[in-house]
Amino acid sequence: MPRLRLLLPLLLLLLPRPGAPGSGDDASPPDGAQEPLQGLREQLRAAAALSRRYWALLRCRVWPEDCERAEEARAGPRGWSLALLGQQYLDILTSWYCSFQACCDSGDCRISNNFTGLESDLSVQLHGQHLARELVLTTVRGYLELPQPDKALALSFHGWSGTGKNFVARLLAENLYRDGLRSDCVKTFIATLHFPHLKYVDLYKEKLTSQIKETQKRCRQTLFIFDEAEKLHPGLLEALRPHLERQAPENHRVESPKTIFLFLSNLGGNTINEAVLRLLQAGGAREEIRLEQLVSRLRAEIAESADTAFGHSCLVKENLIDFLIPFLPLEYRHVRLCARDAFLSRGLPYTEEALDQIAKMMVYIPKEEQLFSSQGCKSVSQRINYFLP
């Protein structure tokens, strides 16, 4: 098999170095004559399983039709983990191979819809957002499992900056598509970057509509992300109406395309924070707060906002957005977890003292209670540079 002969030598680079974490080299030799041999056999079996795991993951990336055993390979042997360096090697090798060999004919063959991975990522990596975790997983999985959806799914994320809105959007892209945000089926728009000048609104409308249609034509499942949604021009919001309205399928024998719209906004952050503050002051736990306690107040603040067209647009007034999803303000303990994740993502060691120091560097409000981080987790990753040797 030519492709196997081409890539197999390079896969040797992905095997763990002797002495690396999880390599098993740091285990002390057991007593007895047979035990060292048995331990060596176990390590060799684990090494072989890890190499098979690397190969399965690479095969899944460049030849999606061969992915049937990828989930089994993803689990890997106990005690052996796919190191960050190994992930980087996989990315490099995949990009290198796909630069001269077509990995698939269209973006559709790269759709993964890994709901198990999405649930795991939201549970492990998203901190302090029980409402968002439950709603995103339930609504997205339920929508994508529909055989004939009659409208696009529209979710609007609301909360202060740094609470995880962009992070959840990225997790969605990574688990629904093998290429994540780089997928041909995913388009991200930032209001101030892609639509900065009012005098070009008509041109923006034309290009936006064209991009949506072209992406939907290319992929049977698409994801559109609008960051800073509160800064979108009214004309652009109106241009989205046809894509969010309920549609009558033209042909029930043909599978309907599936489209998800995500709107990310800081609107409603004050209302969300006030509700959480009152709950904590009354002695409750943030995990007790329920969606119905926030949605009506959140919708009211969005609709009454005079500084943005978002609340007065057809998206809100005509209920074209299916769910308003609140992101709660983060507390000290959540910032510590974000700092820990920042260290781990870069393969760096950390101490509990370092996590505390980073968390204390953040600004907390209200002035009296000092409960919520005003910056969330957005700036945590830069703070760890102060603690590097």
mmCIF file of C-alpha atoms in Angstrom:
data_model
loop_
_atom_site.group_PDB
_atom_site.id
_atom_site.type_symbol
_atom_site.label_atom_id
_atom_site.label_comp_id
_atom_site.label_asym_id
_atom_site.label_seq_id
_atom_site.Cartn_x
_atom_site.Cartn_y
_atom_site.Cartn_z
ATOM 1 C CA MET A 1 0.000 0.000 0.000
ATOM 2 C CA PRO A 2 1.867 3.131 -1.217
ATOM 3 C CA ARG A 3 0.436 5.567 1.269
ATOM 4 C CA LEU A 4 1.351 3.271 4.166
ATOM 5 C CA ARG A 5 4.967 2.926 2.944
ATOM 6 C CA LEU A 6 5.143 6.712 2.605
ATOM 7 C CA LEU A 7 3.900 7.585 6.077
ATOM 8 C CA LEU A 8 4.979 4.693 8.286
ATOM 9 C CA PRO A 9 8.610 5.860 8.759
ATOM 10 C CA LEU A 10 7.378 9.307 9.774
ATOM 11 C CA LEU A 11 5.093 7.806 12.389
ATOM 12 C CA LEU A 12 8.165 6.701 14.306
ATOM 13 C CA LEU A 13 8.668 10.347 15.198
ATOM 14 C CA LEU A 14 5.390 10.262 17.102
ATOM 15 C CA LEU A 15 6.400 7.565 19.563
ATOM 16 C CA PRO A 16 7.133 8.810 23.103
ATOM 17 C CA ARG A 17 10.742 9.475 24.033
ATOM 18 C CA PRO A 18 12.330 7.249 26.688
ATOM 19 C CA GLY A 19 11.822 8.909 30.020
ATOM 20 C CA ALA A 20 8.906 11.045 28.775
ATOM 21 C CA PRO A 21 5.752 11.139 30.898
ATOM 22 C CA GLY A 22 3.790 7.968 30.316
ATOM 23 C CA SER A 23 6.681 6.145 28.677
ATOM 24 C CA GLY A 24 7.013 3.785 31.611
ATOM 25 C CA ASP A 25 10.798 4.307 31.927
ATOM 26 C CA ASP A 26 10.516 5.833 35.385
ATOM 27 C CA ALA A 27 9.094 2.649 36.933
ATOM 28 C CA SER A 28 11.426 1.013 39.418
ATOM 29 C CA PRO A 29 12.369 -2.616 38.555
ATOM 30 C CA PRO A 30 10.363 -5.145 40.571
ATOM 31 C CA ASP A 31 11.903 -7.940 42.606
ATOM 32 C CA GLY A 32 12.111 -11.512 41.393
ATOM 33 C CA ALA A 33 13.331 -13.167 38.229
ATOM 34 C CA GLN A 34 10.093 -13.191 36.220
ATOM 35 C CA GLU A 35 8.684 -9.822 37.209
ATOM 36 C CA PRO A 36 11.143 -7.664 35.163
ATOM 37 C CA LEU A 37 10.370 -9.706 32.047
ATOM 38 C CA GLN A 38 6.638 -9.421 32.661
ATOM 39 C CA GLY A 39 6.975 -5.660 33.159
ATOM 40 C CA LEU A 40 8.916 -5.358 29.903
ATOM 41 C CA ARG A 41 6.226 -7.272 28.046
ATOM 42 C CA GLU A 42 3.536 -4.986 29.417
ATOM 43 C CA GLN A 43 5.495 -1.914 28.365
ATOM 44 C CA LEU A 44 6.028 -3.318 24.858
ATOM 45 C CA ARG A 45 2.327 -4.102 24.562
ATOM 46 C CA ALA A 46 1.475 -0.577 25.711
ATOM 47 C CA ALA A 47 3.976 0.912 23.227
ATOM 48 C CA ALA A 48 2.463 -1.114 20.399
ATOM 49 C CA ALA A 49 -1.036 0.006 21.400
ATOM 50 C CA LEU A 50 0.079 3.639 21.465
ATOM 51 C CA SER A 51 1.654 3.388 18.016
ATOM 52 C CA ARG A 52 -1.586 1.873 16.695
ATOM 53 C CA ARG A 53 -3.437 4.777 18.282
ATOM 54 C CA TYR A 54 -1.241 7.330 16.510
ATOM 55 C CA TRP A 55 -1.713 5.541 13.208
ATOM 56 C CA ALA A 56 -5.518 5.344 13.649
ATOM 57 C CA LEU A 57 -5.743 9.051 14.463
ATOM 58 C CA LEU A 58 -3.608 9.995 11.456
ATOM 59 C CA ARG A 59 -5.566 7.667 9.186
ATOM 60 C CA CYS A 60 -8.808 9.246 10.414
ATOM 61 C CA ARG A 61 -7.506 12.699 9.546
ATOM 62 C CA VAL A 62 -6.312 12.060 6.005
ATOM 63 C CA TRP A 63 -8.576 9.172 4.980
ATOM 64 C CA PRO A 64 -11.944 9.720 6.718
ATOM 65 C CA GLU A 65 -13.405 6.613 5.112
ATOM 66 C CA ASP A 66 -11.039 4.550 7.296
ATOM 67 C CA CYS A 67 -12.277 6.011 10.583
ATOM 68 C CA GLU A 68 -14.339 3.111 11.869
ATOM 69 C CA ARG A 69 -11.784 2.197 14.552
ATOM 70 C CA ALA A 70 -10.736 5.727 15.487
ATOM 71 C CA GLU A 71 -12.866 5.839 18.641
ATOM 72 C CA GLU A 72 -11.304 2.617 19.891
ATOM 73 C CA ALA A 73 -7.846 3.990 19.196
ATOM 74 C CA ARG A 74 -8.664 7.296 20.869
ATOM 75 C CA ALA A 75 -9.033 5.617 24.258
ATOM 76 C CA GLY A 76 -5.526 4.195 24.228
ATOM 77 C CA PRO A 77 -3.926 2.001 26.895
ATOM 78 C CA ARG A 78 -4.254 3.062 30.467
ATOM 79 C CA GLY A 79 -1.323 5.162 31.652
ATOM 80 C CA TRP A 80 -0.328 6.230 28.141
ATOM 81 C CA SER A 81 -1.527 9.626 26.923
ATOM 82 C CA LEU A 82 -1.276 11.413 23.593
ATOM 83 C CA ALA A 83 1.255 14.076 24.497
ATOM 84 C CA LEU A 84 0.894 17.647 23.300
ATOM 85 C CA LEU A 85 4.036 17.167 21.209
ATOM 86 C CA GLY A 86 2.451 14.123 19.578
ATOM 87 C CA GLN A 87 -0.633 16.166 18.691
ATOM 88 C CA GLN A 88 1.605 18.768 17.095
ATOM 89 C CA TYR A 89 3.397 16.078 15.073
ATOM 90 C CA LEU A 90 0.040 14.788 13.872
ATOM 91 C CA ASP A 91 -0.978 18.290 12.758
ATOM 92 C CA ILE A 92 2.310 18.798 10.906
ATOM 93 C CA LEU A 93 2.198 15.389 9.231
ATOM 94 C CA THR A 94 -1.443 15.804 8.220
ATOM 95 C CA SER A 95 -0.800 19.240 6.699
ATOM 96 C CA TRP A 96 2.281 17.941 4.890
ATOM 97 C CA TYR A 97 0.447 14.964 3.394
ATOM 98 C CA CYS A 98 -2.629 16.969 2.381
ATOM 99 C CA SER A 99 -0.450 19.609 0.688
ATOM 100 C CA PHE A 100 0.135 17.254 -2.260
ATOM 101 C CA GLN A 101 -2.510 14.563 -1.808
ATOM 102 C CA ALA A 102 -6.241 15.246 -1.670
ATOM 103 C CA CYS A 103 -7.534 14.033 1.673
ATOM 104 C CA CYS A 104 -11.157 14.128 0.592
ATOM 105 C CA ASP A 105 -13.269 15.475 -2.243
ATOM 106 C CA SER A 106 -15.322 17.970 -0.224
ATOM 107 C CA GLY A 107 -15.797 19.385 3.235
ATOM 108 C CA ASP A 108 -18.640 16.937 3.849
ATOM 109 C CA CYS A 109 -16.311 13.978 4.267
ATOM 110 C CA ARG A 110 -14.700 15.798 7.196
ATOM 111 C CA ILE A 111 -17.898 16.022 9.278
ATOM 112 C CA SER A 112 -17.422 14.049 12.506
ATOM 113 C CA ASN A 113 -20.284 14.997 14.893
ATOM 114 C CA ASN A 114 -18.376 13.587 17.847
ATOM 115 C CA PHE A 115 -20.984 14.145 20.560
ATOM 116 C CA THR A 116 -19.098 11.969 23.043
ATOM 117 C CA GLY A 117 -16.040 14.174 22.606
ATOM 118 C CA LEU A 118 -18.157 17.319 22.837
ATOM 119 C CA GLU A 119 -19.728 16.173 26.094
ATOM 120 C CA SER A 120 -16.298 15.325 27.508
ATOM 121 C CA ASP A 121 -14.737 18.637 26.434
ATOM 122 C CA LEU A 122 -17.604 20.677 27.869
ATOM 123 C CA SER A 123 -17.449 18.754 31.147
ATOM 124 C CA VAL A 124 -13.661 18.879 31.576
ATOM 125 C CA GLN A 125 -12.564 22.129 29.924
ATOM 126 C CA LEU A 126 -15.498 24.520 30.449
ATOM 127 C CA HIS A 127 -15.537 25.871 34.002
ATOM 128 C CA GLY A 128 -18.438 27.411 35.904
ATOM 129 C CA GLN A 129 -20.965 27.190 33.054
ATOM 130 C CA HIS A 130 -23.431 24.432 33.901
ATOM 131 C CA LEU A 131 -26.249 26.093 31.940
ATOM 132 C CA ALA A 132 -24.206 26.499 28.755
ATOM 133 C CA ARG A 133 -22.790 22.983 29.059
ATOM 134 C CA GLU A 134 -26.206 21.354 29.285
ATOM 135 C CA LEU A 135 -27.967 23.538 26.723
ATOM 136 C CA VAL A 136 -25.306 23.442 24.025
ATOM 137 C CA LEU A 137 -24.896 19.681 24.148
ATOM 138 C CA THR A 138 -28.637 18.952 24.241
ATOM 139 C CA THR A 139 -29.750 21.408 21.562
ATOM 140 C CA VAL A 140 -26.930 20.742 19.085
ATOM 141 C CA ARG A 141 -27.141 16.956 19.363
ATOM 142 C CA GLY A 142 -30.941 17.005 19.155
ATOM 143 C CA TYR A 143 -30.889 19.237 16.081
ATOM 144 C CA LEU A 144 -28.230 17.318 14.159
ATOM 145 C CA GLU A 145 -29.989 14.020 14.816
ATOM 146 C CA LEU A 146 -33.199 15.290 13.185
ATOM 147 C CA PRO A 147 -33.716 13.638 9.776
ATOM 148 C CA GLN A 148 -35.573 16.629 8.297
ATOM 149 C CA PRO A 149 -35.082 19.924 10.207
ATOM 150 C CA ASP A 150 -37.357 22.672 8.893
ATOM 151 C CA LYS A 151 -35.148 25.568 10.034
ATOM 152 C CA ALA A 152 -31.627 26.416 11.041
ATOM 153 C CA LEU A 153 -30.657 26.153 14.704
ATOM 154 C CA ALA A 154 -29.848 29.596 16.108
ATOM 155 C CA LEU A 155 -28.115 29.922 19.483
ATOM 156 C CA SER A 156 -27.142 33.222 21.065
ATOM 157 C CA PHE A 157 -24.409 33.217 23.732
ATOM 158 C CA HIS A 158 -24.543 36.100 26.219
ATOM 159 C CA GLY A 159 -22.261 37.143 29.066
ATOM 160 C CA TRP A 160 -19.197 39.111 29.979
ATOM 161 C CA SER A 161 -15.983 38.853 28.022
ATOM 162 C CA GLY A 162 -13.801 35.918 29.052
ATOM 163 C CA THR A 163 -16.613 33.679 30.336
ATOM 164 C CA GLY A 164 -16.202 31.087 27.573
ATOM 165 C CA LYS A 165 -18.423 32.075 24.630
ATOM 166 C CA ASN A 166 -15.691 31.868 21.991
ATOM 167 C CA PHE A 167 -14.235 28.828 23.712
ATOM 168 C CA VAL A 168 -17.516 26.898 23.411
ATOM 169 C CA ALA A 169 -17.853 27.938 19.765
ATOM 170 C CA ARG A 170 -14.391 26.492 19.116
ATOM 171 C CA LEU A 171 -15.211 23.261 20.969
ATOM 172 C CA LEU A 172 -18.317 22.884 18.822
ATOM 173 C CA ALA A 173 -16.345 23.351 15.608
ATOM 174 C CA GLU A 174 -13.639 20.899 16.730
ATOM 175 C CA ASN A 175 -16.103 18.159 17.631
ATOM 176 C CA LEU A 176 -18.493 18.587 14.711
ATOM 177 C CA TYR A 177 -15.755 18.838 12.060
ATOM 178 C CA ARG A 178 -12.381 17.105 11.839
ATOM 179 C CA ASP A 179 -10.729 20.366 10.762
ATOM 180 C CA GLY A 180 -12.419 22.497 13.445
ATOM 181 C CA LEU A 181 -12.540 26.208 12.695
ATOM 182 C CA ARG A 182 -10.459 25.594 9.558
ATOM 183 C CA SER A 183 -13.198 23.457 8.013
ATOM 184 C CA ASP A 184 -14.691 24.548 4.710
ATOM 185 C CA CYS A 185 -18.076 24.059 6.383
ATOM 186 C CA VAL A 186 -17.381 26.581 9.176
ATOM 187 C CA LYS A 187 -17.386 30.354 8.719
ATOM 188 C CA THR A 188 -16.551 32.874 11.441
ATOM 189 C CA PHE A 189 -17.474 36.555 11.177
ATOM 190 C CA ILE A 190 -16.318 39.250 13.598
ATOM 191 C CA ALA A 191 -18.482 42.358 13.307
ATOM 192 C CA THR A 192 -15.735 44.947 13.713
ATOM 193 C CA LEU A 193 -13.302 43.033 11.492
ATOM 194 C CA HIS A 194 -15.439 41.810 8.600
ATOM 195 C CA PHE A 195 -18.067 44.593 8.544
ATOM 196 C CA PRO A 196 -16.235 47.700 9.842
ATOM 197 C CA HIS A 197 -17.587 50.509 7.610
ATOM 198 C CA LEU A 198 -21.219 51.630 7.547
ATOM 199 C CA LYS A 199 -20.983 52.983 3.996
ATOM 200 C CA TYR A 200 -20.292 49.488 2.651
ATOM 201 C CA VAL A 201 -23.261 47.759 4.302
ATOM 202 C CA ASP A 202 -24.928 46.897 0.982
ATOM 203 C CA LEU A 203 -21.714 45.267 -0.223
ATOM 204 C CA TYR A 204 -21.367 43.404 3.075
ATOM 205 C CA LYS A 205 -24.950 42.117 2.769
ATOM 206 C CA GLU A 206 -24.313 40.809 -0.728
ATOM 207 C CA LYS A 207 -21.056 39.086 0.228
ATOM 208 C CA LEU A 208 -22.486 37.625 3.442
ATOM 209 C CA THR A 209 -25.502 36.173 1.653
ATOM 210 C CA SER A 210 -23.264 34.756 -1.058
ATOM 211 C CA GLN A 211 -20.907 33.140 1.462
ATOM 212 C CA ILE A 212 -23.754 31.522 3.366
ATOM 213 C CA LYS A 213 -25.293 30.095 0.198
ATOM 214 C CA GLU A 214 -21.976 28.860 -1.174
ATOM 215 C CA THR A 215 -21.082 27.166 2.100
ATOM 216 C CA GLN A 216 -24.500 25.507 2.336
ATOM 217 C CA LYS A 217 -24.165 24.319 -1.244
ATOM 218 C CA ARG A 218 -20.730 22.850 -0.498
ATOM 219 C CA CYS A 219 -21.664 21.150 2.790
ATOM 220 C CA ARG A 220 -24.749 19.350 3.980
ATOM 221 C CA GLN A 221 -23.977 20.603 7.513
ATOM 222 C CA THR A 222 -22.687 24.122 8.167
ATOM 223 C CA LEU A 223 -21.728 26.269 11.143
ATOM 224 C CA PHE A 224 -21.757 30.088 11.057
ATOM 225 C CA ILE A 225 -20.297 32.027 14.002
ATOM 226 C CA PHE A 226 -20.970 35.761 14.471
ATOM 227 C CA ASP A 227 -18.721 37.276 17.124
ATOM 228 C CA GLU A 228 -19.544 40.714 18.594
ATOM 229 C CA ALA A 229 -23.101 40.172 17.349
ATOM 230 C CA GLU A 230 -24.355 43.275 19.160
ATOM 231 C CA LYS A 231 -22.247 45.375 16.745
ATOM 232 C CA LEU A 232 -23.808 43.977 13.568
ATOM 233 C CA HIS A 233 -25.547 46.572 11.378
ATOM 234 C CA PRO A 234 -29.384 46.307 11.201
ATOM 235 C CA GLY A 235 -29.126 45.625 7.466
ATOM 236 C CA LEU A 236 -26.887 42.622 8.074
ATOM 237 C CA LEU A 237 -29.220 41.263 10.741
ATOM 238 C CA GLU A 238 -32.128 41.627 8.338
ATOM 239 C CA ALA A 239 -30.144 39.806 5.637
ATOM 240 C CA LEU A 240 -29.971 36.779 7.932
ATOM 241 C CA ARG A 241 -33.760 36.501 8.212
ATOM 242 C CA PRO A 242 -34.303 34.165 5.202
ATOM 243 C CA HIS A 243 -31.678 31.797 6.534
ATOM 244 C CA LEU A 244 -33.253 31.588 9.998
ATOM 245 C CA GLU A 245 -36.929 31.388 9.078
ATOM 246 C CA ARG A 246 -38.806 28.117 9.048
ATOM 247 C CA GLN A 247 -38.665 26.424 5.654
ATOM 248 C CA ALA A 248 -40.940 23.921 3.969
ATOM 249 C CA PRO A 249 -38.744 21.130 2.554
ATOM 250 C CA GLU A 250 -38.993 21.112 -1.238
ATOM 251 C CA ASN A 251 -38.458 17.400 -1.450
ATOM 252 C CA HIS A 252 -38.982 15.159 1.569
ATOM 253 C CA ARG A 253 -37.078 12.364 -0.130
ATOM 254 C CA VAL A 254 -33.892 14.419 -0.054
ATOM 255 C CA GLU A 255 -32.045 14.941 3.219
ATOM 256 C CA SER A 256 -32.451 18.537 4.378
ATOM 257 C CA PRO A 257 -29.289 20.561 4.935
ATOM 258 C CA LYS A 258 -28.462 21.328 8.557
ATOM 259 C CA THR A 259 -27.223 24.785 9.560
ATOM 260 C CA ILE A 260 -26.228 26.163 12.959
ATOM 261 C CA PHE A 261 -25.904 29.897 13.631
ATOM 262 C CA LEU A 262 -24.019 31.029 16.734
ATOM 263 C CA PHE A 263 -24.254 34.650 17.902
ATOM 264 C CA LEU A 264 -21.736 35.712 20.557
ATOM 265 C CA SER A 265 -22.448 38.888 22.485
ATOM 266 C CA ASN A 266 -21.640 40.739 25.713
ATOM 267 C CA LEU A 267 -25.256 41.935 25.853
ATOM 268 C CA GLY A 268 -27.097 40.845 28.980
ATOM 269 C CA GLY A 269 -23.939 40.350 30.994
ATOM 270 C CA ASN A 270 -25.034 42.771 33.715
ATOM 271 C CA THR A 271 -28.381 41.054 34.183
ATOM 272 C CA ILE A 272 -26.731 37.645 34.404
ATOM 273 C CA ASN A 273 -24.160 38.878 36.913
ATOM 274 C CA GLU A 274 -26.777 40.537 39.126
ATOM 275 C CA ALA A 275 -28.839 37.349 39.243
ATOM 276 C CA VAL A 276 -25.827 35.239 40.240
ATOM 277 C CA LEU A 277 -24.752 37.841 42.825
ATOM 278 C CA ARG A 278 -28.182 37.846 44.504
ATOM 279 C CA LEU A 279 -28.157 34.062 44.619
ATOM 280 C CA LEU A 280 -24.721 33.893 46.243
ATOM 281 C CA GLN A 281 -25.572 36.655 48.717
ATOM 282 C CA ALA A 282 -28.638 34.659 49.761
ATOM 283 C CA GLY A 283 -26.404 31.680 50.535
ATOM 284 C CA GLY A 284 -27.204 29.660 47.409
ATOM 285 C CA ALA A 285 -24.828 27.882 45.033
ATOM 286 C CA ARG A 286 -24.359 29.009 41.445
ATOM 287 C CA GLU A 287 -25.142 25.459 40.265
ATOM 288 C CA GLU A 288 -28.687 25.956 41.599
ATOM 289 C CA ILE A 289 -29.509 28.727 39.127
ATOM 290 C CA ARG A 290 -31.806 27.566 36.331
ATOM 291 C CA LEU A 291 -32.336 28.851 32.804
ATOM 292 C CA GLU A 292 -35.897 30.009 33.430
ATOM 293 C CA GLN A 293 -34.652 32.339 36.177
ATOM 294 C CA LEU A 294 -32.519 34.239 33.657
ATOM 295 C CA VAL A 295 -34.076 34.085 30.196
ATOM 296 C CA SER A 296 -36.917 36.578 30.672
ATOM 297 C CA ARG A 297 -34.608 39.148 32.305
ATOM 298 C CA LEU A 298 -31.924 38.515 29.708
ATOM 299 C CA ARG A 299 -34.383 38.980 26.850
ATOM 300 C CA ALA A 300 -35.672 42.197 28.425
ATOM 301 C CA GLU A 301 -32.186 43.717 28.748
ATOM 302 C CA ILE A 302 -31.340 42.782 25.159
ATOM 303 C CA ALA A 303 -34.583 44.278 23.832
ATOM 304 C CA GLU A 304 -34.200 47.488 25.849
ATOM 305 C CA SER A 305 -30.583 48.140 24.888
ATOM 306 C CA ALA A 306 -30.407 51.473 23.047
ATOM 307 C CA ASP A 307 -26.799 51.101 21.888
ATOM 308 C CA THR A 308 -27.308 48.158 19.558
ATOM 309 C CA ALA A 309 -29.681 47.008 16.838
ATOM 310 C CA PHE A 310 -29.475 43.376 17.898
ATOM 311 C CA GLY A 311 -32.312 43.533 20.436
ATOM 312 C CA HIS A 312 -34.578 45.369 17.996
ATOM 313 C CA SER A 313 -33.862 43.069 15.057
ATOM 314 C CA CYS A 314 -36.073 40.400 13.544
ATOM 315 C CA LEU A 315 -33.848 37.790 15.168
ATOM 316 C CA VAL A 316 -35.099 38.725 18.641
ATOM 317 C CA LYS A 317 -38.541 40.232 17.927
ATOM 318 C CA GLU A 318 -39.653 37.353 15.717
ATOM 319 C CA ASN A 319 -38.100 34.653 17.923
ATOM 320 C CA LEU A 320 -35.815 33.420 15.146
ATOM 321 C CA ILE A 321 -33.185 32.667 17.795
ATOM 322 C CA ASP A 322 -34.043 29.331 19.358
ATOM 323 C CA PHE A 323 -32.151 29.712 22.638
ATOM 324 C CA LEU A 324 -30.533 32.560 24.538
ATOM 325 C CA ILE A 325 -27.719 30.906 26.476
ATOM 326 C CA PRO A 326 -26.327 32.789 29.504
ATOM 327 C CA PHE A 327 -22.671 32.518 30.471
ATOM 328 C CA LEU A 328 -22.222 33.161 34.187
ATOM 329 C CA PRO A 329 -19.440 35.323 35.663
ATOM 330 C CA LEU A 330 -16.398 33.351 36.793
ATOM 331 C CA GLU A 331 -15.250 33.161 40.389
ATOM 332 C CA TYR A 332 -11.764 32.788 41.857
ATOM 333 C CA ARG A 333 -11.915 28.979 41.791
ATOM 334 C CA HIS A 334 -12.768 28.979 38.083
ATOM 335 C CA VAL A 335 -9.873 31.288 37.256
ATOM 336 C CA ARG A 336 -7.505 28.866 39.027
ATOM 337 C CA LEU A 337 -8.812 26.043 36.832
ATOM 338 C CA CYS A 338 -8.275 28.176 33.727
ATOM 339 C CA ALA A 339 -4.691 28.810 34.840
ATOM 340 C CA ARG A 340 -4.146 25.088 35.359
ATOM 341 C CA ASP A 341 -5.490 24.362 31.862
ATOM 342 C CA ALA A 342 -3.176 27.009 30.396
ATOM 343 C CA PHE A 343 -0.146 25.283 31.924
ATOM 344 C CA LEU A 344 -1.300 21.836 30.789
ATOM 345 C CA SER A 345 -2.049 22.966 27.226
ATOM 346 C CA ARG A 346 1.580 24.081 26.888
ATOM 347 C CA GLY A 347 2.975 20.976 28.550
ATOM 348 C CA LEU A 348 4.366 22.983 31.469
ATOM 349 C CA PRO A 349 4.560 21.993 35.141
ATOM 350 C CA TYR A 350 2.707 24.107 37.692
ATOM 351 C CA THR A 351 2.276 24.443 41.439
ATOM 352 C CA GLU A 352 -0.816 25.235 43.473
ATOM 353 C CA GLU A 353 0.961 28.386 44.631
ATOM 354 C CA ALA A 354 1.433 29.528 41.032
ATOM 355 C CA LEU A 355 -2.274 28.993 40.310
ATOM 356 C CA ASP A 356 -3.178 31.095 43.332
ATOM 357 C CA GLN A 357 -0.794 33.853 42.328
ATOM 358 C CA ILE A 358 -2.215 34.006 38.809
ATOM 359 C CA ALA A 359 -5.779 34.043 40.095
ATOM 360 C CA LYS A 360 -4.918 36.882 42.508
ATOM 361 C CA MET A 361 -3.529 38.965 39.639
ATOM 362 C CA MET A 362 -7.032 39.306 38.169
ATOM 363 C CA VAL A 363 -9.450 42.119 39.010
ATOM 364 C CA TYR A 364 -12.572 41.095 40.946
ATOM 365 C CA ILE A 365 -15.917 42.823 41.393
ATOM 366 C CA PRO A 366 -18.129 44.067 43.014
ATOM 367 C CA LYS A 367 -15.771 46.193 45.028
ATOM 368 C CA GLU A 368 -17.120 44.972 48.358
ATOM 369 C CA GLU A 369 -17.631 41.256 47.714
ATOM 370 C CA GLN A 370 -14.791 40.693 45.170
ATOM 371 C CA LEU A 371 -16.651 37.672 43.784
ATOM 372 C CA PHE A 372 -16.369 37.778 39.997
ATOM 373 C CA SER A 373 -13.355 38.116 37.733
ATOM 374 C CA SER A 374 -13.888 41.118 35.462
ATOM 375 C CA GLN A 375 -11.634 39.562 32.796
ATOM 376 C CA GLY A 376 -12.772 35.961 33.013
ATOM 377 C CA CYS A 377 -10.248 33.502 31.607
ATOM 378 C CA LYS A 378 -9.359 35.405 28.455
ATOM 379 C CA SER A 379 -6.101 36.876 29.769
ATOM 380 C CA VAL A 380 -5.015 33.994 31.983
ATOM 381 C CA SER A 381 -2.821 32.299 29.361
ATOM 382 C CA GLN A 382 -0.584 35.373 29.120
ATOM 383 C CA ARG A 383 -0.131 35.529 32.897
ATOM 384 C CA ILE A 384 1.618 32.164 33.112
ATOM 385 C CA ASN A 385 4.642 33.645 31.301
ATOM 386 C CA TYR A 386 5.548 35.354 34.580
ATOM 387 C CA PHE A 387 6.037 31.957 36.229
ATOM 388 C CA LEU A 388 8.193 30.274 33.626
ATOM 389 C CA PRO A 389 11.834 29.492 34.577
#
